[in-house]
Every structure is written in C-alpha cells, then in structure tokens.
C-alpha cells in the first residue's frame, strides 16, 4: 500500500541552524491544518507557528506546501523548516505522527518519486550517489545521471532494439515473403551496429562504476602463491592470515587503498584449485565471482613451483590481466614459462613490488574518467552484459530462424529495461531503496 502518509526528518540528526521535516501523502492537507491552523498556499514559503494538540506553540518556522503531482514525490508534500534542535524537531515530528502520518523508511520519498514516474531508477539511484559522493568528480557524475544522461543512453539503445524487433517479428508474421530478409545482411549489419553502441555505453558505465567504487583489483592464483602476503604488503597492514598451509584464505578479503589519489579496491581470494572441502569450494566460487567483476586481475604464480599447477583465471573482456611471479627471493621463474610482460617480485622481501604498484597506479590514473561519464552501479553493468550476450546470441540465431532471434532480442530489451526500471521486481526495489538515508 503506497497511499498512506509518511514523515521524516530530512536534515541530519543533531543540532543545526535549521531542521527540515518532510511529509508526503494524501493526509498532508489535514496534517498541515492540524499543525499550522490552515493549509499554506502551494509553493510559497510562509512563517507559521507549529502547534501541538492543545494549541501550544512547539516551534515557529517556515512552512512550504507542494500540491501533488507538482512535488518531488508526485504526492502532496509539506516541508516544515524549524529550529535544528533534536528535541524540538522530535516534538514536531511526534505531532505530525499523531495527526496520522507514519515514520518513513529509508529512501521511501525517492521510492515514491520513482513509483509515481517522477524519476526513473537510475535517477533515483543517482540521488543516493550524489548524497554519498566523496569527490567533486563523483558528485558531477552523479548529477549527470540525475539529469538523465545515463537513462537517455539506455533509452536510445532500447529504441534501436525496438526497431530491430519490429523488423524481425515482421518476418515471423509473414514467413513466406520475408524469410529472406533475415538472411539479408542488413539485419546483421544493424545488429552489429547496435552491439557497438551497447559496448560504448558499457565502457562509460564501467568507468562510472570505477568512479563510484574505485579500481577493482583482484589477487588470484594457486593456493600458497603468496596472495595474502602480497595483500598485506600492498596495504601495509597484516590484514590477511598467511601460512604455508594451502587453502588458508577462504573468504574474499578487501583493502581500500589510495594510489596517487586514485581509489583502488584490492581483493584477496582463495587459491584456485579443485577441492572436496565444501568451505574451500565456496571460497573458490567467490574468488571466481570477484575475478568476473574485476577491472584488473593480478594472477600470482609461485616461482618455486613452475606453471603446471596453475589454473588460468577467467577474466571478462575489458578487464586487464597482469601475470606476476612471486617468491623470486627463493627461485627464478621457470624460463620456459616466463613471458616478457610478466612481473617478478617477492611479497616477502618487497623486492619488485614497486613495479606492480606502478602498473596499478597507471591503470587507475588512466581510468580516471573525464567529464561526460555518468555514475553507474554493478547492477547496471550486469544488465548491460546480459543485454550484450543476448544480442550476440541473436546474431548467431539469425540464420537459424526468426523465432530464436526475436526471443533473444526480447531478452536484450528486458535486460535494458531493468536499468531504468521499466522492468522491476519488488526485491530489486527493496534492495535499492533500503540503502538510502531516512528522509530521502
Ligand atoms: N620466501 C617467500 N615466501 C613467501 C613469499 N610470499 C609468500 N610466502 C610464503 O608462502 C606461504 C603462503 O603464503 P600466503 O600469502 O598465505 O599464500 P596464499 O595462499 O596465496 O594467500 C606463506 O608461508 C608465506 O610466508 C615470498 O615472496 N617469498
Ligand atoms: Mg591466502
């Protein structure tokens, strides 16, 4: 039920010059009359006394009424700007709740704005990202998303997909005459063009995620290669347990570092090997998931063992792989396995680590986005990737028949719809809005 009235403090708790209480929903006019005596004229700031049930003045301040749908949430909204003291604000909030409002959940105002069509999902997320932005760059990128840059890019892809679907589905409806035009290279060419456009948006979104989360660097490799020792060396702290016993690390460990002012998120993972131990197997599964999400994968090999034991990590296209031989204080890497681009170091003594830091730093600097990037989230990357895979499958299906191609194109469009919220599930909305602060 979305038709009740919600209220919350929109300013942070604690003392301040002013504190703003926000109320949204069908009961706003009744509540305004109860607190202020009369309903203020819409969109005009008026000075009023805020009164309790007995008519005693709790506070005086500005009242601002927005009549739905011309408001942030699309519903009737009242803002009460009082003095910013926790007790006095609490008294006014108590009065508002007494008049029929209920306390809002985190993000509920923005959720209503989304449900009432005031914002799409990427814009709603951008509201939270703008509030959370920790650099001028990320604030600007969040603002671009909020103004709809990301939504428009996704929308444009979706429209081109629609045109293509119309074309392909026509072949379904008129099988005799139209079957040829599927084999026709025009459809294939348009699919390729769309694929390129999708890749471009994917690149921008990837940069946007990096801006939000930092460059994601995953340390992986066989058990005992020295991954945890390297994490500790790079972070300058004994974060991870290291030991000669293979399979020590099971959980993914995280260290957030700054390299030349660029945020880097370093992840240490369980060694990649087959195991019967269910806990270790789960560790390997998590390692593989981290690798799939990485911007840079550092594949660490043990110079004392050679390459035979090593399972190559499966790196996603667009990510960067750096192969590193560790324990070079004990042995030189096997000559037949050493490639010219490999790095050699000792996590134990620190020799050669600077070259790896430099490689990561140049990657992080090279990836610092320019203007024009919109802030994006992993969920967007995931949806873009699913759309892309469906397009690739559609391309392969063209020769097999329009039914298969049409279905893949439908799936691609569905994935794009998840980004802007054209297609949503309760679960997804719950996850997104619960991460907001209360009052937003
Ligand atoms: N001599 C030497 N030993 C190392 C080096 N790096 C790691 N080790 C040792 O190798 C063992 C396994 O290291 P660990 O970091 O736990 O490996 P992980 O399983 O890849 O995380 C530990 O006993 C470490 O002290 C190195 O560069 N040189
Ligand atoms: Mg380890």
Coordinates of C-alpha atoms and ligand atoms in Angstrom, one line a residue:
X1 CA 0.0 0.0 0.0
X2 CA 1.5 3.3 -1.1
X3 CA -1.3 5.6 -0.2
X4 CA -0.5 6.3 3.4
X5 CA 1.3 9.4 4.6
X6 CA 4.9 9.3 5.6
X7 CA 7.1 11.7 7.5
X8 CA 10.7 12.0 8.4
X9 CA 13.5 14.4 9.3
X10 CA 15.2 15.4 6.0
X11 CA 18.2 17.0 7.7
X12 CA 20.8 15.0 9.6
X13 CA 20.1 14.3 13.3
X14 CA 21.8 16.5 15.8
X15 CA 21.9 20.3 16.3
X16 CA 21.8 22.7 13.4
X17 CA 20.6 26.1 12.4
X18 CA 17.5 24.7 10.9
X19 CA 16.0 21.2 10.7
X20 CA 13.6 20.2 8.0
X21 CA 10.7 17.8 8.4
X22 CA 9.2 16.3 5.3
X23 CA 5.8 14.9 5.0
X24 CA 4.3 13.2 1.8
X25 CA 0.9 11.6 1.1
X26 CA -2.8 12.1 1.0
X27 CA -3.1 13.3 4.6
X28 CA -0.8 16.3 4.1
X29 CA -3.6 18.9 3.9
X30 CA -5.2 17.5 7.1
X31 CA -1.8 17.4 8.9
X32 CA -0.9 20.9 7.8
X33 CA -4.2 22.3 9.1
X34 CA -3.6 20.5 12.4
X35 CA -0.1 21.8 12.9
X36 CA -0.3 25.2 11.2
X37 CA -4.0 26.1 11.6
X38 CA -4.6 26.4 7.9
X39 CA -3.1 24.9 4.7
X40 CA -0.5 27.3 3.3
X41 CA -0.8 28.4 -0.4
X42 CA 1.2 26.0 -2.7
X43 CA 4.8 26.7 -3.5
X44 CA 5.0 29.8 -1.2
X45 CA 7.2 29.9 1.9
X46 CA 5.2 31.2 4.9
X47 CA 6.2 31.8 8.5
X48 CA 3.9 29.9 10.9
X49 CA 3.8 28.6 14.4
X50 CA 3.9 24.8 14.7
X51 CA 1.4 23.8 17.4
X52 CA 0.6 20.8 19.5
X53 CA -2.9 19.3 20.1
X54 CA -3.6 21.9 22.8
X55 CA -2.6 24.8 20.6
X56 CA 0.7 25.4 22.4
X57 CA 3.5 26.6 20.2
X58 CA 6.2 23.9 19.8
X59 CA 8.3 25.9 17.4
X60 CA 8.0 28.6 14.7
X61 CA 9.5 28.4 11.2
X62 CA 8.9 28.2 7.5
X63 CA 6.2 26.0 6.0
X64 CA 6.3 25.0 2.4
X65 CA 3.4 23.2 0.7
X66 CA 3.7 21.4 -2.7
X67 CA 0.4 20.2 -4.2
X68 CA 0.8 16.8 -6.0
X69 CA 1.7 16.0 -8.6
X70 CA 4.0 19.0 -8.8
X71 CA 6.3 17.8 -6.0
X72 CA 9.3 15.6 -5.5
X73 CA 7.3 12.5 -4.7
X74 CA 4.4 13.4 -7.0
X75 CA 2.1 13.4 -3.9
X76 CA 1.1 16.3 -1.7
X77 CA 4.2 17.3 0.2
X78 CA 4.7 19.6 3.2
X79 CA 8.1 20.8 4.5
X80 CA 8.4 22.3 7.9
X81 CA 11.7 24.2 8.4
X82 CA 12.1 24.6 12.2
X83 CA 14.9 25.2 14.6
X84 CA 17.5 22.5 14.3
X85 CA 17.4 21.0 17.8
X86 CA 16.8 17.3 18.2
X87 CA 14.2 17.7 20.9
X88 CA 12.2 20.4 19.3
X89 CA 12.2 18.6 16.0
X90 CA 11.2 15.4 17.7
X91 CA 8.2 17.2 19.3
X92 CA 7.0 18.5 15.9
X93 CA 7.5 15.0 14.3
X94 CA 5.5 13.5 17.2
X95 CA 2.7 15.9 16.5
X96 CA 2.7 15.0 12.8
X97 CA 2.6 11.3 13.5
X98 CA -0.2 11.9 16.0
X99 CA -2.1 13.5 13.1
X100 CA -1.9 10.3 11.0
X101 CA 1.5 10.1 9.3
X102 CA 3.8 7.2 9.9
X103 CA 7.6 7.3 10.1
X104 CA 9.2 6.9 6.6
X105 CA 11.5 4.0 5.8
X106 CA 15.0 4.9 4.3
X107 CA 14.6 6.1 0.7
X108 CA 10.9 6.0 0.8
X109 CA 10.4 9.5 -0.5
X110 CA 12.6 8.7 -3.5
X111 CA 10.9 5.4 -4.0
X112 CA 7.6 7.2 -4.2
X113 CA 9.1 9.6 -6.7
X114 CA 10.1 6.6 -8.8
X115 CA 6.7 4.8 -8.4
X116 CA 4.9 8.0 -9.4
X117 CA 7.0 8.4 -12.5
X118 CA 8.9 11.5 -11.3
X119 CA 12.3 9.7 -11.7
X120 CA 13.4 6.6 -13.3
X121 CA 15.5 4.0 -11.4
X122 CA 19.0 5.3 -12.5
X123 CA 18.0 8.8 -11.5
X124 CA 16.7 7.6 -8.1
X125 CA 20.0 5.8 -7.6
X126 CA 21.8 9.0 -8.6
X127 CA 20.1 10.9 -5.8
X128 CA 21.7 8.5 -3.3
X129 CA 25.0 8.6 -5.1
X130 CA 25.0 12.4 -5.1
X131 CA 24.5 12.4 -1.4
X132 CA 27.2 9.8 -0.9
X133 CA 29.7 11.4 -3.4
X134 CA 33.1 11.7 -1.9
X135 CA 34.8 13.7 -4.6
X136 CA 33.8 16.6 -6.9
X137 CA 34.2 14.3 -9.8
X138 CA 31.8 11.7 -8.5
X139 CA 29.3 14.5 -7.5
X140 CA 29.4 15.8 -11.1
X141 CA 28.9 12.3 -12.5
X142 CA 26.0 11.6 -10.1
X143 CA 24.4 14.9 -11.2
X144 CA 24.7 13.9 -14.8
X145 CA 22.9 10.6 -14.1
X146 CA 20.3 12.5 -12.1
X147 CA 19.7 14.8 -15.1
X148 CA 19.1 11.7 -17.1
X149 CA 22.3 11.2 -19.2
X150 CA 22.6 7.5 -18.4
X151 CA 18.8 6.9 -18.8
X152 CA 18.9 8.6 -22.2
X153 CA 21.8 6.4 -23.3
X154 CA 20.0 3.3 -22.3
X155 CA 16.7 4.6 -23.7
X156 CA 18.4 5.2 -27.1
X157 CA 19.7 1.6 -27.2
X158 CA 16.3 0.3 -26.2
X159 CA 14.6 2.3 -29.1
X160 CA 17.0 0.9 -31.6
X161 CA 16.3 -2.6 -30.3
X162 CA 12.6 -2.0 -30.7
X163 CA 13.1 -1.0 -34.4
X164 CA 15.0 -4.2 -34.9
X165 CA 12.4 -6.3 -33.2
X166 CA 9.7 -4.9 -35.3
X167 CA 11.7 -5.8 -38.4
X168 CA 12.5 -9.4 -37.2
X169 CA 9.0 -10.0 -35.9
X170 CA 7.6 -9.0 -39.2
X171 CA 9.4 -12.0 -40.6
X172 CA 7.6 -14.1 -38.1
X173 CA 4.2 -12.8 -39.2
X174 CA 4.9 -13.1 -42.9
X175 CA 7.1 -16.2 -43.1
X176 CA 6.7 -16.8 -46.9
X177 CA 7.7 -13.5 -48.3
X178 CA 10.0 -12.2 -45.5
X179 CA 12.2 -15.2 -44.7
X180 CA 14.9 -13.9 -47.0
X181 CA 15.3 -10.6 -45.4
X182 CA 16.6 -12.2 -42.2
X183 CA 19.4 -13.8 -44.0
X184 CA 19.8 -10.4 -45.7
X185 CA 22.9 -8.7 -44.4
X186 CA 21.0 -5.5 -43.5
X187 CA 19.7 -7.1 -40.3
X188 CA 23.1 -8.5 -39.4
X189 CA 24.7 -5.1 -40.0
X190 CA 22.1 -3.3 -37.8
X191 CA 22.7 -5.9 -35.1
X192 CA 26.5 -5.3 -35.3
X193 CA 25.9 -1.5 -35.1
X194 CA 23.7 -1.9 -32.1
X195 CA 26.3 -4.1 -30.4
X196 CA 28.9 -1.4 -30.9
X197 CA 26.7 1.2 -29.4
X198 CA 26.0 -1.1 -26.4
X199 CA 29.7 -1.6 -25.9
X200 CA 30.3 2.1 -25.9
X201 CA 27.6 2.6 -23.1
X202 CA 29.1 -0.4 -21.3
X203 CA 32.6 1.3 -21.3
X204 CA 31.1 4.5 -20.0
X205 CA 29.2 2.6 -17.3
X206 CA 32.3 0.7 -16.3
X207 CA 34.1 4.0 -15.8
X208 CA 31.2 5.2 -13.8
X209 CA 31.4 2.2 -11.5
X210 CA 35.1 2.7 -11.1
X211 CA 34.5 6.3 -10.1
X212 CA 32.0 5.2 -7.5
X213 CA 33.9 2.2 -6.1
X214 CA 37.5 2.6 -7.2
X215 CA 39.5 0.4 -9.5
X216 CA 38.7 -3.2 -8.5
X217 CA 41.9 -5.2 -8.4
X218 CA 41.7 -8.9 -7.6
X219 CA 44.6 -11.0 -6.4
X220 CA 44.2 -14.6 -7.6
X221 CA 46.3 -17.7 -8.4
X222 CA 47.0 -21.1 -7.0
X223 CA 47.0 -21.8 -3.2
X224 CA 50.2 -20.8 -1.4
X225 CA 51.4 -18.5 -4.2
X226 CA 51.6 -15.6 -1.7
X227 CA 48.4 -13.7 -2.5
X228 CA 47.6 -12.9 1.1
X229 CA 51.3 -11.9 1.8
X230 CA 51.1 -9.5 -1.2
X231 CA 47.8 -8.0 0.0
X232 CA 49.4 -7.3 3.4
X233 CA 52.5 -5.9 1.7
X234 CA 50.4 -3.6 -0.6
X235 CA 48.1 -2.4 2.2
X236 CA 50.9 -2.0 4.7
X237 CA 48.9 -3.9 7.3
X238 CA 48.6 -7.5 8.4
X239 CA 45.0 -7.8 7.1
X240 CA 45.1 -11.4 5.9
X241 CA 46.2 -14.6 7.6
X242 CA 49.1 -16.1 5.7
X243 CA 50.5 -19.6 6.2
X244 CA 52.4 -22.4 4.5
X245 CA 49.2 -24.4 4.6
X246 CA 47.5 -24.3 1.2
X247 CA 43.8 -23.2 1.4
X248 CA 44.2 -20.8 4.3
X249 CA 42.2 -18.0 2.7
X250 CA 38.5 -18.8 2.1
X251 CA 36.6 -15.5 2.3
X252 CA 37.3 -12.6 -0.1
X253 CA 39.3 -10.0 1.9
X254 CA 39.1 -6.4 0.9
X255 CA 41.5 -3.5 1.4
X256 CA 40.7 0.0 0.1
X257 CA 43.9 1.9 -0.9
X258 CA 44.8 5.2 -2.4
X259 CA 47.3 5.1 -5.2
X260 CA 48.3 8.5 -6.4
X261 CA 45.0 9.9 -5.3
X262 CA 43.0 7.2 -7.1
X263 CA 40.9 4.8 -5.2
X264 CA 41.8 1.2 -5.5
X265 CA 39.9 -1.7 -4.0
X266 CA 42.2 -4.7 -3.5
X267 CA 40.6 -8.1 -3.1
X268 CA 42.4 -11.2 -1.8
X269 CA 40.8 -14.5 -2.8
X270 CA 41.0 -18.2 -2.1
X271 CA 43.5 -20.2 -4.2
X272 CA 42.1 -21.5 -7.4
X273 CA 42.1 -25.3 -7.2
X274 CA 39.7 -28.2 -7.2
X275 CA 38.8 -29.2 -3.6
X276 CA 36.5 -31.6 -1.8
X277 CA 36.1 -29.4 1.1
X278 CA 32.8 -27.6 0.7
X279 CA 34.0 -24.4 2.5
X280 CA 37.0 -24.2 0.3
X281 CA 34.8 -24.9 -2.8
X282 CA 32.6 -21.9 -1.8
X283 CA 35.8 -19.8 -1.4
X284 CA 36.8 -20.7 -4.9
X285 CA 33.3 -19.8 -6.2
X286 CA 33.6 -16.4 -4.5
X287 CA 37.1 -15.9 -6.0
X288 CA 35.7 -16.6 -9.4
X289 CA 32.9 -14.1 -8.9
X290 CA 35.4 -11.5 -7.8
X291 CA 37.5 -12.2 -10.9
X292 CA 34.5 -11.8 -13.1
X293 CA 33.8 -8.3 -11.6
X294 CA 37.4 -7.1 -11.6
X295 CA 38.9 -4.2 -13.6
X296 CA 42.4 -5.6 -13.1
X297 CA 43.3 -9.3 -12.3
X298 CA 46.7 -9.9 -10.7
X299 CA 47.5 -13.5 -11.4
X300 CA 50.1 -14.6 -8.9
X301 CA 52.3 -17.6 -9.6
X302 CA 54.8 -19.3 -7.3
X303 CA 58.2 -19.1 -9.0
X304 CA 59.4 -22.1 -6.9
X305 CA 56.7 -24.4 -8.4
X306 CA 56.6 -23.5 -12.1
X307 CA 53.4 -23.1 -14.0
X308 CA 51.9 -26.6 -14.2
X309 CA 49.7 -26.3 -11.2
X310 CA 48.2 -23.0 -12.3
X311 CA 44.5 -22.8 -13.4
X312 CA 44.3 -19.6 -15.5
X313 CA 41.7 -17.2 -14.2
X314 CA 38.7 -16.4 -16.4
X315 CA 38.9 -12.7 -17.0
X316 CA 36.0 -10.8 -18.5
X317 CA 36.6 -8.8 -21.7
X318 CA 37.6 -5.3 -21.0
X319 CA 39.4 -6.2 -17.8
X320 CA 43.2 -6.2 -17.6
X321 CA 45.3 -9.2 -16.6
X322 CA 48.8 -8.8 -15.0
X323 CA 50.8 -12.0 -14.5
X324 CA 53.2 -11.9 -11.6
X325 CA 55.8 -14.4 -10.4
X326 CA 56.2 -14.3 -6.6
X327 CA 58.8 -15.7 -4.3
X328 CA 61.7 -14.7 -6.6
X329 CA 63.8 -14.4 -3.4
X330 CA 63.8 -18.2 -3.4
X331 CA 63.9 -19.1 -7.1
X332 CA 63.9 -17.5 -10.6
X333 CA 60.6 -18.3 -12.5
X334 CA 60.9 -21.3 -14.9
X335 CA 62.4 -19.9 -18.0
X336 CA 60.1 -21.7 -20.4
X337 CA 57.0 -20.3 -18.7
X338 CA 58.2 -16.7 -18.2
X339 CA 56.6 -14.2 -20.7
X340 CA 58.2 -10.8 -21.4
X341 CA 55.2 -8.9 -20.0
X342 CA 55.3 -10.8 -16.7
X343 CA 56.3 -9.1 -13.5
X344 CA 58.6 -10.7 -10.9
X345 CA 58.6 -9.8 -7.2
X346 CA 58.9 -11.1 -3.7
X347 CA 55.9 -10.3 -1.5
X348 CA 58.1 -11.4 1.4
X349 CA 61.0 -9.0 1.0
X350 CA 59.2 -6.4 -1.0
X351 CA 61.6 -6.5 -4.0
X352 CA 59.9 -5.7 -7.2
X353 CA 56.6 -4.7 -5.6
X354 CA 57.1 -1.1 -6.7
X355 CA 56.7 -2.1 -10.3
X356 CA 53.4 -3.7 -9.6
X357 CA 52.2 -0.6 -7.7
X358 CA 53.3 1.5 -10.7
X359 CA 51.4 -0.8 -13.1
X360 CA 48.2 -0.5 -10.9
X361 CA 48.7 3.2 -10.5
X362 CA 48.9 3.9 -14.2
X363 CA 45.9 1.7 -14.7
X364 CA 44.0 3.7 -12.1
X365 CA 45.1 7.1 -13.4
X366 CA 44.4 6.0 -17.0
X367 CA 40.9 5.1 -15.8
X368 CA 40.1 8.3 -14.0
X369 CA 37.1 9.3 -16.0
X370 CA 36.8 12.6 -17.9
X371 CA 33.7 14.7 -17.9
X372 CA 30.8 13.1 -19.7
X373 CA 30.7 10.0 -17.5
X374 CA 27.7 9.1 -15.5
X375 CA 27.8 7.4 -12.2
X376 CA 26.9 3.7 -12.6
X377 CA 26.5 0.7 -10.4
X378 CA 27.4 -3.0 -10.7
X379 CA 23.8 -3.8 -11.3
X380 CA 23.8 -1.7 -14.4
X381 CA 27.0 -3.4 -15.7
X382 CA 25.4 -6.8 -15.1
X383 CA 22.2 -5.8 -17.0
X384 CA 24.3 -4.3 -19.9
X385 CA 26.3 -7.5 -20.0
X386 CA 23.2 -9.7 -20.2
X387 CA 21.8 -7.5 -22.9
X388 CA 25.0 -7.8 -24.8
X389 CA 25.1 -11.6 -24.6
X390 CA 21.5 -11.8 -25.8
X391 CA 22.5 -9.6 -28.8
X392 CA 25.4 -11.9 -29.6
X393 CA 23.1 -14.9 -29.4
X394 CA 20.6 -13.1 -31.6
X395 CA 23.3 -12.5 -34.2
X396 CA 24.1 -16.2 -34.1
X397 CA 20.5 -17.2 -34.4
X398 CA 19.7 -15.1 -37.4
X399 CA 20.5 -17.9 -39.8
X400 CA 18.5 -20.5 -37.7
X401 CA 15.3 -18.6 -37.9
X402 CA 13.5 -15.5 -36.8
X403 CA 11.8 -17.1 -33.7
X404 CA 15.1 -17.6 -31.9
X405 CA 16.5 -14.2 -32.9
X406 CA 13.3 -12.5 -31.9
X407 CA 13.3 -14.2 -28.5
X408 CA 17.0 -13.1 -27.8
X409 CA 16.2 -9.5 -28.8
X410 CA 13.3 -9.6 -26.4
X411 CA 15.6 -10.7 -23.6
X412 CA 18.1 -8.0 -24.5
X413 CA 15.4 -5.4 -24.2
X414 CA 14.2 -6.8 -21.0
X415 CA 17.7 -6.5 -19.5
X416 CA 17.9 -2.9 -20.6
X417 CA 14.5 -2.2 -19.0
X418 CA 15.9 -3.4 -15.7
X419 CA 18.4 -0.5 -15.7
X420 CA 15.9 2.3 -15.9
X421 CA 13.2 0.5 -14.0
X422 CA 10.8 -0.2 -16.9
X423 CA 11.1 -3.8 -15.7
X424 CA 11.4 -4.2 -11.9
X425 CA 10.8 -6.7 -9.1
X426 CA 9.8 -5.8 -5.6
X427 CA 13.0 -7.4 -4.4
X428 CA 15.2 -5.2 -6.6
X429 CA 13.4 -2.0 -5.4
X430 CA 13.7 -3.2 -1.8
X431 CA 17.5 -3.6 -2.2
X432 CA 18.0 -0.2 -3.9
X433 CA 15.9 2.0 -1.6
X434 CA 16.8 0.4 1.7
X435 CA 20.4 1.7 1.2
X436 CA 19.2 5.3 1.2
X437 CA 19.2 7.6 4.3
X438 CA 15.9 8.2 6.0
X439 CA 14.2 11.4 4.9
X440 CA 15.4 11.0 1.3
Ligands
LIG1 N1 60.2 -16.8 0.6 C1 59.0 -16.3 0.3 N2 57.9 -16.8 0.9 C2 56.7 -16.3 0.6 C3 56.6 -15.2 -0.3 N3 55.3 -14.9 -0.4 C4 54.6 -15.7 0.4 N4 55.4 -16.5 1.0 C5 55.1 -17.6 2.0 O1 54.3 -18.6 1.3 C6 53.3 -19.1 2.1 C7 51.9 -18.9 1.6 O2 51.6 -17.5 1.5 P1 50.2 -16.9 1.5 O3 50.3 -15.5 1.4 O4 49.4 -17.5 2.7 O5 49.7 -17.6 0.2 P2 48.2 -17.6 -0.5 O6 47.6 -18.9 -0.2 O7 48.4 -17.3 -1.9 O8 47.4 -16.5 0.2 C8 53.5 -18.4 3.5 O9 54.2 -19.2 4.3 C9 54.3 -17.2 3.1 O10 55.1 -16.7 4.2 C10 57.8 -14.7 -0.9 O11 57.8 -13.7 -1.7 N5 58.9 -15.3 -0.5
LIG2 MG1 45.7 -16.5 1.2

